[in-house]
Amino acid sequence: MYWQKDIETVPREDLEKLQLERLRRTVEIASRSPFYGQRFREAGFRPQSLKSLDDLRRIPFTTKEDLRSGFPYRFLCVDLDRCVRLHSSSGTTGRITVIFHTRKDIDSWTELLSRSMYAAGMRTSDVFQNMMSYGLFTGGLGFHYGAERLGALVLPTAAGNSKRQIFFMKNLGTTVIHIIPSYALSLLNTFADESVDPKEDGKLRIAFLGAEPHSEATRRKVEEAYGLDAFNSYGLSEMNGPGVAFECTEKAGMHVWEDAYILEVIDPATGEPVPDGEEGELVFTSLTREGMPLLRYRSRDLASVYPEPCPCGRTHRRISRIKGRVDDMFVIKGVNVFPIQVETALMEIPEVGNNFVIVLERTDRGDQMMVKVEVNPSSFNGDVRSLTDLQERIRRRLRSEILVTPKVELLEPRSLPATEGKAVRVRDNREL
Ligand code: ADP
Ligand code: ZN
């Protein structure tokens, strides 16, 4: 049940020893980059003075802004000669940043992904369809390498072209898929068009859902519609990409691979650590990278640590679902709202369909929040205006979740544009 039993079940004490050893090496490597060289000098930090894991806190945080200002080479610690690949963040929140990888970096990242997929139950006999965009985005190539090394048959179908996805799935007997959760839901529309039931042949057994926040209700919806077990997969390109944290078969939080990353959880406002179990911003330090290690990188992602040991025997700590990025939050009528709260409320209502969007407008009577919701095809009777009872139920359910009463507009199935990449859940028109 383990890919690398020794390291996955290593006693915490030994894990921390390994972390310290790797951290010292990482800090030494990092000091060779122009960026960290200067950072360390300014902060009066000497790499040799790092004696314990706690000493990490003497190093300042690294931010997305730092990466932007260091574009493209200021973080590089080795000759460009030794780099074999470049990846980039998808640019969801601004200017592009890049990460360089040496052969060794790619190798250790690949191991983390094989380990993750194995932990969720994938084996050599599986047919793995990777429905993530290939290219600068890390989701495609990252999983691709990991799945090949695990020994599965990989179908690199990449994102989009829904009909072809279904064609391959059904004709090649796909058993495992990797897919963005919002795309998993919208792909159901194409399944319906093709009169194909994703679960009818009983081949599909595992889905890896990642790259965007999604609720437990969405997981269940995907599991039921596709007839499989879905596992949450978390990563960010600054920390290689996917394979930072991954669910085991317990499906109760994601193990952070702590032999490769040091995790800190901080209060985003003060930068101070928060106690286990409390929500905060995830901060990561890479431990196995030589091309471009990052120290105390502020992910902007919000989650909490589950300190209890996992029944699976892995000793690496788990984190909760990601609530979203700090900057995903919007304020409406003085209340802070995360899109995931809206998703959670909506996906629990069976008559709700596969897509929704939140629209924020400025009016004479103050700011308005409108939630446009597609109706489930099986609940659609030809006229959404007749579904006033459903509309009222959605409004009440949203109010109890977010403490603001939004306007709710019901839409016919598949009237909202489906995205192949990360879903954009909020249209904020207030500054227009
Ligand atoms: P970008 O930051 O431009 O979106 P990335 O491709 O590096 O580029 O995306 C990483 C981000 O995607 C994470 O920081 C997080 O916000 C989000 N993400 C990735 N996996 C998950 C997941 N399983 N749950 C929630 N959010 C996720
Ligand atoms: Zn576990």
Coordinates of C-alpha atoms in Angstrom, one line a residue, residues 346 355-359 370-373 411 416 424-427:
L346 CA -25.3 25.0 -4.0
N355 CA -22.3 25.3 -13.2
F356 CA -22.8 28.6 -11.5
V357 CA -21.3 32.1 -11.3
I358 CA -21.4 34.9 -8.7
V359 CA -21.9 38.4 -10.1
M370 CA -26.4 37.7 -7.7
V371 CA -25.8 34.0 -8.0
K372 CA -26.6 32.6 -11.4
V373 CA -27.3 28.9 -11.1
L411 CA -30.7 29.2 -15.7
L416 CA -23.1 29.3 -18.7
V424 CA -13.7 31.7 -12.7
R425 CA -16.4 31.8 -10.1
V426 CA -16.8 35.5 -9.4
R427 CA -17.5 38.4 -11.8

